[in-house]
Amino acid sequence: MASPFLLEDRQTGGLGLSTSEVGFLYGTIGVIALLLGGILGGIAISKNGLGKWMIPMALSLNLPNLLYIALAHFQPESIVFAGTVVVIEQFGYGFGFAAYMIFLIYLAEGLFKTSHYALATGFMAMGMMFPGMVSGYIQEWLGYTGFFIWVGIAMIPAIIMAKSVKYPKEFGKKTE
């Protein structure tokens, strides 16, 4: 819902950015931030292991969503504020997603490792598709500010799960 929020008119709760502005934010600076976050996430895990980074990465993946509450509430006129939020969100997504991918690799053990990894990736995609199917209805019901508050509440179980998962602390750490 971030792109529709950025594009929608200010009178209906959005930021009223143009298609080219949103394309630049997500397609250029957002992609750069996403790649940097993913690369730095992979480096961090390889140096210190997934055990050390799971919670910080889960937080980096989820906490930037809270910035959208501020954007929806204050509706700043400057594209700089929206761009800053997009950069933080995309960097955090790349950084946090690195932990998720390494964890999937950890789960994919045994004779059918590739099949296990493919199934886990499918469940991940399903976990994004189902909420995406209803997010527009929820946004229409709650408005953008309410929707982003709901997203903030919905991330709490993910943080709790990340804290409670058991895995070897050194998994993902580069051995020399």
PDB file of N, CA and C in Angstrom, residues 47-111:
ATOM      1  N   LYS A  47      29.947 -12.428   9.171  1.00  0.00           N
ATOM      2  CA  LYS A  47      30.971 -12.111  10.184  1.00  0.00           C
ATOM      3  C   LYS A  47      30.579 -12.603  11.572  1.00  0.00           C
ATOM      4  N   ASN A  48      29.313 -12.453  11.938  1.00  0.00           N
ATOM      5  CA  ASN A  48      28.909 -12.721  13.323  1.00  0.00           C
ATOM      6  C   ASN A  48      27.866 -13.813  13.484  1.00  0.00           C
ATOM      7  N   GLY A  49      27.373 -14.382  12.402  1.00  0.00           N
ATOM      8  CA  GLY A  49      26.364 -15.429  12.483  1.00  0.00           C
ATOM      9  C   GLY A  49      24.952 -14.882  12.594  1.00  0.00           C
ATOM     10  N   LEU A  50      23.999 -15.701  12.219  1.00  0.00           N
ATOM     11  CA  LEU A  50      22.590 -15.307  12.222  1.00  0.00           C
ATOM     12  C   LEU A  50      22.068 -15.074  13.630  1.00  0.00           C
ATOM     13  N   GLY A  51      22.587 -15.820  14.603  1.00  0.00           N
ATOM     14  CA  GLY A  51      22.122 -15.686  15.982  1.00  0.00           C
ATOM     15  C   GLY A  51      22.258 -14.274  16.513  1.00  0.00           C
ATOM     16  N   LYS A  52      23.350 -13.634  16.202  1.00  0.00           N
ATOM     17  CA  LYS A  52      23.571 -12.267  16.670  1.00  0.00           C
ATOM     18  C   LYS A  52      22.678 -11.264  15.951  1.00  0.00           C
ATOM     19  N   TRP A  53      22.364 -11.526  14.690  1.00  0.00           N
ATOM     20  CA  TRP A  53      21.698 -10.527  13.858  1.00  0.00           C
ATOM     21  C   TRP A  53      20.197 -10.734  13.673  1.00  0.00           C
ATOM     22  N   MET A  54      19.638 -11.861  14.117  1.00  0.00           N
ATOM     23  CA  MET A  54      18.221 -12.134  13.825  1.00  0.00           C
ATOM     24  C   MET A  54      17.294 -11.020  14.329  1.00  0.00           C
ATOM     25  N   ILE A  55      17.406 -10.629  15.583  1.00  0.00           N
ATOM     26  CA  ILE A  55      16.504  -9.608  16.122  1.00  0.00           C
ATOM     27  C   ILE A  55      16.761  -8.234  15.496  1.00  0.00           C
ATOM     28  N   PRO A  56      18.017  -7.763  15.411  1.00  0.00           N
ATOM     29  CA  PRO A  56      18.218  -6.470  14.745  1.00  0.00           C
ATOM     30  C   PRO A  56      17.702  -6.460  13.298  1.00  0.00           C
ATOM     31  N   MET A  57      17.854  -7.589  12.615  1.00  0.00           N
ATOM     32  CA  MET A  57      17.395  -7.636  11.224  1.00  0.00           C
ATOM     33  C   MET A  57      15.871  -7.711  11.139  1.00  0.00           C
ATOM     34  N   ALA A  58      15.246  -8.419  12.060  1.00  0.00           N
ATOM     35  CA  ALA A  58      13.780  -8.447  12.092  1.00  0.00           C
ATOM     36  C   ALA A  58      13.239  -7.044  12.387  1.00  0.00           C
ATOM     37  N   LEU A  59      13.905  -6.331  13.270  1.00  0.00           N
ATOM     38  CA  LEU A  59      13.490  -4.952  13.570  1.00  0.00           C
ATOM     39  C   LEU A  59      13.710  -4.040  12.364  1.00  0.00           C
ATOM     40  N   SER A  60      14.834  -4.205  11.675  1.00  0.00           N
ATOM     41  CA  SER A  60      15.104  -3.354  10.507  1.00  0.00           C
ATOM     42  C   SER A  60      14.109  -3.612   9.384  1.00  0.00           C
ATOM     43  N   LEU A  61      13.600  -4.815   9.335  1.00  0.00           N
ATOM     44  CA  LEU A  61      12.604  -5.174   8.324  1.00  0.00           C
ATOM     45  C   LEU A  61      11.234  -4.581   8.649  1.00  0.00           C
ATOM     46  N   ASN A  62      10.920  -4.463   9.937  1.00  0.00           N
ATOM     47  CA  ASN A  62       9.576  -4.074  10.353  1.00  0.00           C
ATOM     48  C   ASN A  62       9.427  -2.634  10.839  1.00  0.00           C
ATOM     49  N   LEU A  63      10.379  -2.121  11.590  1.00  0.00           N
ATOM     50  CA  LEU A  63      10.225  -0.798  12.184  1.00  0.00           C
ATOM     51  C   LEU A  63      10.072   0.349  11.182  1.00  0.00           C
ATOM     52  N   PRO A  64      10.710   0.298  10.014  1.00  0.00           N
ATOM     53  CA  PRO A  64      10.487   1.400   9.068  1.00  0.00           C
ATOM     54  C   PRO A  64       9.018   1.579   8.672  1.00  0.00           C
ATOM     55  N   ASN A  65       8.215   0.535   8.821  1.00  0.00           N
ATOM     56  CA  ASN A  65       6.785   0.677   8.523  1.00  0.00           C
ATOM     57  C   ASN A  65       6.144   1.743   9.402  1.00  0.00           C
ATOM     58  N   LEU A  66       6.679   1.941  10.598  1.00  0.00           N
ATOM     59  CA  LEU A  66       6.121   2.939  11.505  1.00  0.00           C
ATOM     60  C   LEU A  66       6.298   4.360  10.967  1.00  0.00           C
ATOM     61  N   LEU A  67       7.298   4.563  10.131  1.00  0.00           N
ATOM     62  CA  LEU A  67       7.504   5.884   9.550  1.00  0.00           C
ATOM     63  C   LEU A  67       6.348   6.287   8.637  1.00  0.00           C
ATOM     64  N   TYR A  68       5.672   5.298   8.074  1.00  0.00           N
ATOM     65  CA  TYR A  68       4.522   5.600   7.222  1.00  0.00           C
ATOM     66  C   TYR A  68       3.358   6.159   8.033  1.00  0.00           C
ATOM     67  N   ILE A  69       3.288   5.831   9.313  1.00  0.00           N
ATOM     68  CA  ILE A  69       2.259   6.431  10.173  1.00  0.00           C
ATOM     69  C   ILE A  69       2.485   7.943  10.217  1.00  0.00           C
ATOM     70  N   ALA A  70       3.740   8.346  10.416  1.00  0.00           N
ATOM     71  CA  ALA A  70       4.057   9.776  10.456  1.00  0.00           C
ATOM     72  C   ALA A  70       3.774  10.439   9.108  1.00  0.00           C
ATOM     73  N   LEU A  71       4.152   9.775   8.016  1.00  0.00           N
ATOM     74  CA  LEU A  71       3.869  10.343   6.688  1.00  0.00           C
ATOM     75  C   LEU A  71       2.372  10.524   6.473  1.00  0.00           C
ATOM     76  N   ALA A  72       1.582   9.505   6.844  1.00  0.00           N
ATOM     77  CA  ALA A  72       0.140   9.580   6.637  1.00  0.00           C
ATOM     78  C   ALA A  72      -0.494  10.635   7.545  1.00  0.00           C
ATOM     79  N   HIS A  73       0.024  10.769   8.743  1.00  0.00           N
ATOM     80  CA  HIS A  73      -0.551  11.728   9.689  1.00  0.00           C
ATOM     81  C   HIS A  73      -0.220  13.173   9.308  1.00  0.00           C
ATOM     82  N   PHE A  74       1.063  13.429   9.010  1.00  0.00           N
ATOM     83  CA  PHE A  74       1.500  14.799   8.757  1.00  0.00           C
ATOM     84  C   PHE A  74       1.401  15.211   7.296  1.00  0.00           C
ATOM     85  N   GLN A  75       1.377  14.260   6.374  1.00  0.00           N
ATOM     86  CA  GLN A  75       1.316  14.518   4.934  1.00  0.00           C
ATOM     87  C   GLN A  75       2.269  15.641   4.503  1.00  0.00           C
ATOM     88  N   PRO A  76       3.566  15.437   4.686  1.00  0.00           N
ATOM     89  CA  PRO A  76       4.517  16.500   4.331  1.00  0.00           C
ATOM     90  C   PRO A  76       4.461  16.822   2.840  1.00  0.00           C
ATOM     91  N   GLU A  77       4.696  18.056   2.526  1.00  0.00           N
ATOM     92  CA  GLU A  77       4.643  18.514   1.131  1.00  0.00           C
ATOM     93  C   GLU A  77       5.910  18.154   0.361  1.00  0.00           C
ATOM     94  N   SER A  78       7.018  18.046   1.055  1.00  0.00           N
ATOM     95  CA  SER A  78       8.315  17.824   0.404  1.00  0.00           C
ATOM     96  C   SER A  78       8.513  16.345   0.063  1.00  0.00           C
ATOM     97  N   ILE A  79       8.991  16.124  -1.141  1.00  0.00           N
ATOM     98  CA  ILE A  79       9.305  14.763  -1.572  1.00  0.00           C
ATOM     99  C   ILE A  79      10.508  14.209  -0.796  1.00  0.00           C
ATOM    100  N   VAL A  80      11.302  15.095  -0.200  1.00  0.00           N
ATOM    101  CA  VAL A  80      12.483  14.670   0.550  1.00  0.00           C
ATOM    102  C   VAL A  80      12.074  13.780   1.727  1.00  0.00           C
ATOM    103  N   PHE A  81      11.014  14.141   2.435  1.00  0.00           N
ATOM    104  CA  PHE A  81      10.574  13.330   3.574  1.00  0.00           C
ATOM    105  C   PHE A  81      10.095  11.959   3.118  1.00  0.00           C
ATOM    106  N   ALA A  82       9.298  11.931   2.058  1.00  0.00           N
ATOM    107  CA  ALA A  82       8.834  10.653   1.521  1.00  0.00           C
ATOM    108  C   ALA A  82      10.022   9.838   1.013  1.00  0.00           C
ATOM    109  N   GLY A  83      10.960  10.483   0.344  1.00  0.00           N
ATOM    110  CA  GLY A  83      12.140   9.793  -0.166  1.00  0.00           C
ATOM    111  C   GLY A  83      12.995   9.218   0.949  1.00  0.00           C
ATOM    112  N   THR A  84      13.129   9.959   2.035  1.00  0.00           N
ATOM    113  CA  THR A  84      13.896   9.472   3.180  1.00  0.00           C
ATOM    114  C   THR A  84      13.247   8.226   3.767  1.00  0.00           C
ATOM    115  N   VAL A  85      11.919   8.253   3.887  1.00  0.00           N
ATOM    116  CA  VAL A  85      11.203   7.082   4.409  1.00  0.00           C
ATOM    117  C   VAL A  85      11.377   5.888   3.474  1.00  0.00           C
ATOM    118  N   VAL A  86      11.281   6.108   2.174  1.00  0.00           N
ATOM    119  CA  VAL A  86      11.458   5.017   1.209  1.00  0.00           C
ATOM    120  C   VAL A  86      12.867   4.445   1.306  1.00  0.00           C
ATOM    121  N   VAL A  87      13.871   5.289   1.431  1.00  0.00           N
ATOM    122  CA  VAL A  87      15.255   4.806   1.543  1.00  0.00           C
ATOM    123  C   VAL A  87      15.424   3.980   2.813  1.00  0.00           C
ATOM    124  N   ILE A  88      14.923   4.470   3.933  1.00  0.00           N
ATOM    125  CA  ILE A  88      15.026   3.738   5.201  1.00  0.00           C
ATOM    126  C   ILE A  88      14.273   2.413   5.110  1.00  0.00           C
ATOM    127  N   GLU A  89      13.060   2.465   4.541  1.00  0.00           N
ATOM    128  CA  GLU A  89      12.248   1.248   4.398  1.00  0.00           C
ATOM    129  C   GLU A  89      12.950   0.213   3.524  1.00  0.00           C
ATOM    130  N   GLN A  90      13.444   0.618   2.372  1.00  0.00           N
ATOM    131  CA  GLN A  90      14.062  -0.313   1.445  1.00  0.00           C
ATOM    132  C   GLN A  90      15.400  -0.839   1.964  1.00  0.00           C
ATOM    133  N   PHE A  91      16.188   0.027   2.593  1.00  0.00           N
ATOM    134  CA  PHE A  91      17.437  -0.438   3.200  1.00  0.00           C
ATOM    135  C   PHE A  91      17.125  -1.459   4.293  1.00  0.00           C
ATOM    136  N   GLY A  92      16.177  -1.137   5.153  1.00  0.00           N
ATOM    137  CA  GLY A  92      15.789  -2.055   6.228  1.00  0.00           C
ATOM    138  C   GLY A  92      15.249  -3.362   5.689  1.00  0.00           C
ATOM    139  N   TYR A  93      14.475  -3.295   4.610  1.00  0.00           N
ATOM    140  CA  TYR A  93      13.941  -4.503   3.998  1.00  0.00           C
ATOM    141  C   TYR A  93      15.080  -5.377   3.469  1.00  0.00           C
ATOM    142  N   GLY A  94      16.025  -4.774   2.761  1.00  0.00           N
ATOM    143  CA  GLY A  94      17.157  -5.548   2.239  1.00  0.00           C
ATOM    144  C   GLY A  94      17.990  -6.147   3.351  1.00  0.00           C
ATOM    145  N   PHE A  95      18.270  -5.358   4.386  1.00  0.00           N
ATOM    146  CA  PHE A  95      19.071  -5.818   5.516  1.00  0.00           C
ATOM    147  C   PHE A  95      18.359  -6.957   6.247  1.00  0.00           C
ATOM    148  N   GLY A  96      17.077  -6.780   6.526  1.00  0.00           N
ATOM    149  CA  GLY A  96      16.321  -7.801   7.252  1.00  0.00           C
ATOM    150  C   GLY A  96      16.027  -9.037   6.434  1.00  0.00           C
ATOM    151  N   PHE A  97      15.801  -8.855   5.153  1.00  0.00           N
ATOM    152  CA  PHE A  97      15.476  -9.992   4.294  1.00  0.00           C
ATOM    153  C   PHE A  97      16.659 -10.941   4.161  1.00  0.00           C
ATOM    154  N   ALA A  98      17.870 -10.413   4.319  1.00  0.00           N
ATOM    155  CA  ALA A  98      19.060 -11.279   4.293  1.00  0.00           C
ATOM    156  C   ALA A  98      18.947 -12.346   5.378  1.00  0.00           C
ATOM    157  N   ALA A  99      18.477 -11.964   6.559  1.00  0.00           N
ATOM    158  CA  ALA A  99      18.317 -12.934   7.654  1.00  0.00           C
ATOM    159  C   ALA A  99      17.269 -13.980   7.288  1.00  0.00           C
ATOM    160  N   TYR A 100      16.190 -13.535   6.670  1.00  0.00           N
ATOM    161  CA  TYR A 100      15.142 -14.476   6.292  1.00  0.00           C
ATOM    162  C   TYR A 100      15.664 -15.497   5.284  1.00  0.00           C
ATOM    163  N   MET A 101      16.413 -15.045   4.307  1.00  0.00           N
ATOM    164  CA  MET A 101      16.933 -15.958   3.291  1.00  0.00           C
ATOM    165  C   MET A 101      17.932 -16.944   3.897  1.00  0.00           C
ATOM    166  N   ILE A 102      18.788 -16.479   4.785  1.00  0.00           N
ATOM    167  CA  ILE A 102      19.741 -17.382   5.436  1.00  0.00           C
ATOM    168  C   ILE A 102      18.994 -18.390   6.303  1.00  0.00           C
ATOM    169  N   PHE A 103      17.947 -17.938   6.970  1.00  0.00           N
ATOM    170  CA  PHE A 103      17.161 -18.861   7.789  1.00  0.00           C
ATOM    171  C   PHE A 103      16.493 -19.924   6.917  1.00  0.00           C
ATOM    172  N   LEU A 104      16.008 -19.546   5.739  1.00  0.00           N
ATOM    173  CA  LEU A 104      15.429 -20.534   4.823  1.00  0.00           C
ATOM    174  C   LEU A 104      16.482 -21.555   4.393  1.00  0.00           C
ATOM    175  N   ILE A 105      17.690 -21.093   4.165  1.00  0.00           N
ATOM    176  CA  ILE A 105      18.773 -22.017   3.808  1.00  0.00           C
ATOM    177  C   ILE A 105      19.011 -22.990   4.965  1.00  0.00           C
ATOM    178  N   TYR A 106      18.987 -22.483   6.183  1.00  0.00           N
ATOM    179  CA  TYR A 106      19.146 -23.321   7.372  1.00  0.00           C
ATOM    180  C   TYR A 106      18.041 -24.377   7.447  1.00  0.00           C
ATOM    181  N   LEU A 107      16.809 -23.981   7.142  1.00  0.00           N
ATOM    182  CA  LEU A 107      15.684 -24.921   7.197  1.00  0.00           C
ATOM    183  C   LEU A 107      15.748 -25.982   6.108  1.00  0.00           C
ATOM    184  N   ALA A 108      16.318 -25.645   4.991  1.00  0.00           N
ATOM    185  CA  ALA A 108      16.346 -26.549   3.838  1.00  0.00           C
ATOM    186  C   ALA A 108      17.489 -27.547   3.982  1.00  0.00           C
ATOM    187  N   GLU A 109      17.275 -28.555   4.799  1.00  0.00           N
ATOM    188  CA  GLU A 109      18.292 -29.582   5.021  1.00  0.00           C
ATOM    189  C   GLU A 109      17.797 -30.924   4.497  1.00  0.00           C
ATOM    190  N   GLY A 110      18.685 -31.846   4.400  1.00  0.00           N
ATOM    191  CA  GLY A 110      18.309 -33.206   4.023  1.00  0.00           C
ATOM    192  C   GLY A 110      18.486 -33.485   2.553  1.00  0.00           C
ATOM    193  N   LEU A 111      17.954 -34.633   2.147  1.00  0.00           N
ATOM    194  CA  LEU A 111      18.119 -35.129   0.788  1.00  0.00           C
ATOM    195  C   LEU A 111      17.462 -34.217  -0.256  1.00  0.00           C
TER     196      LEU A 111
END
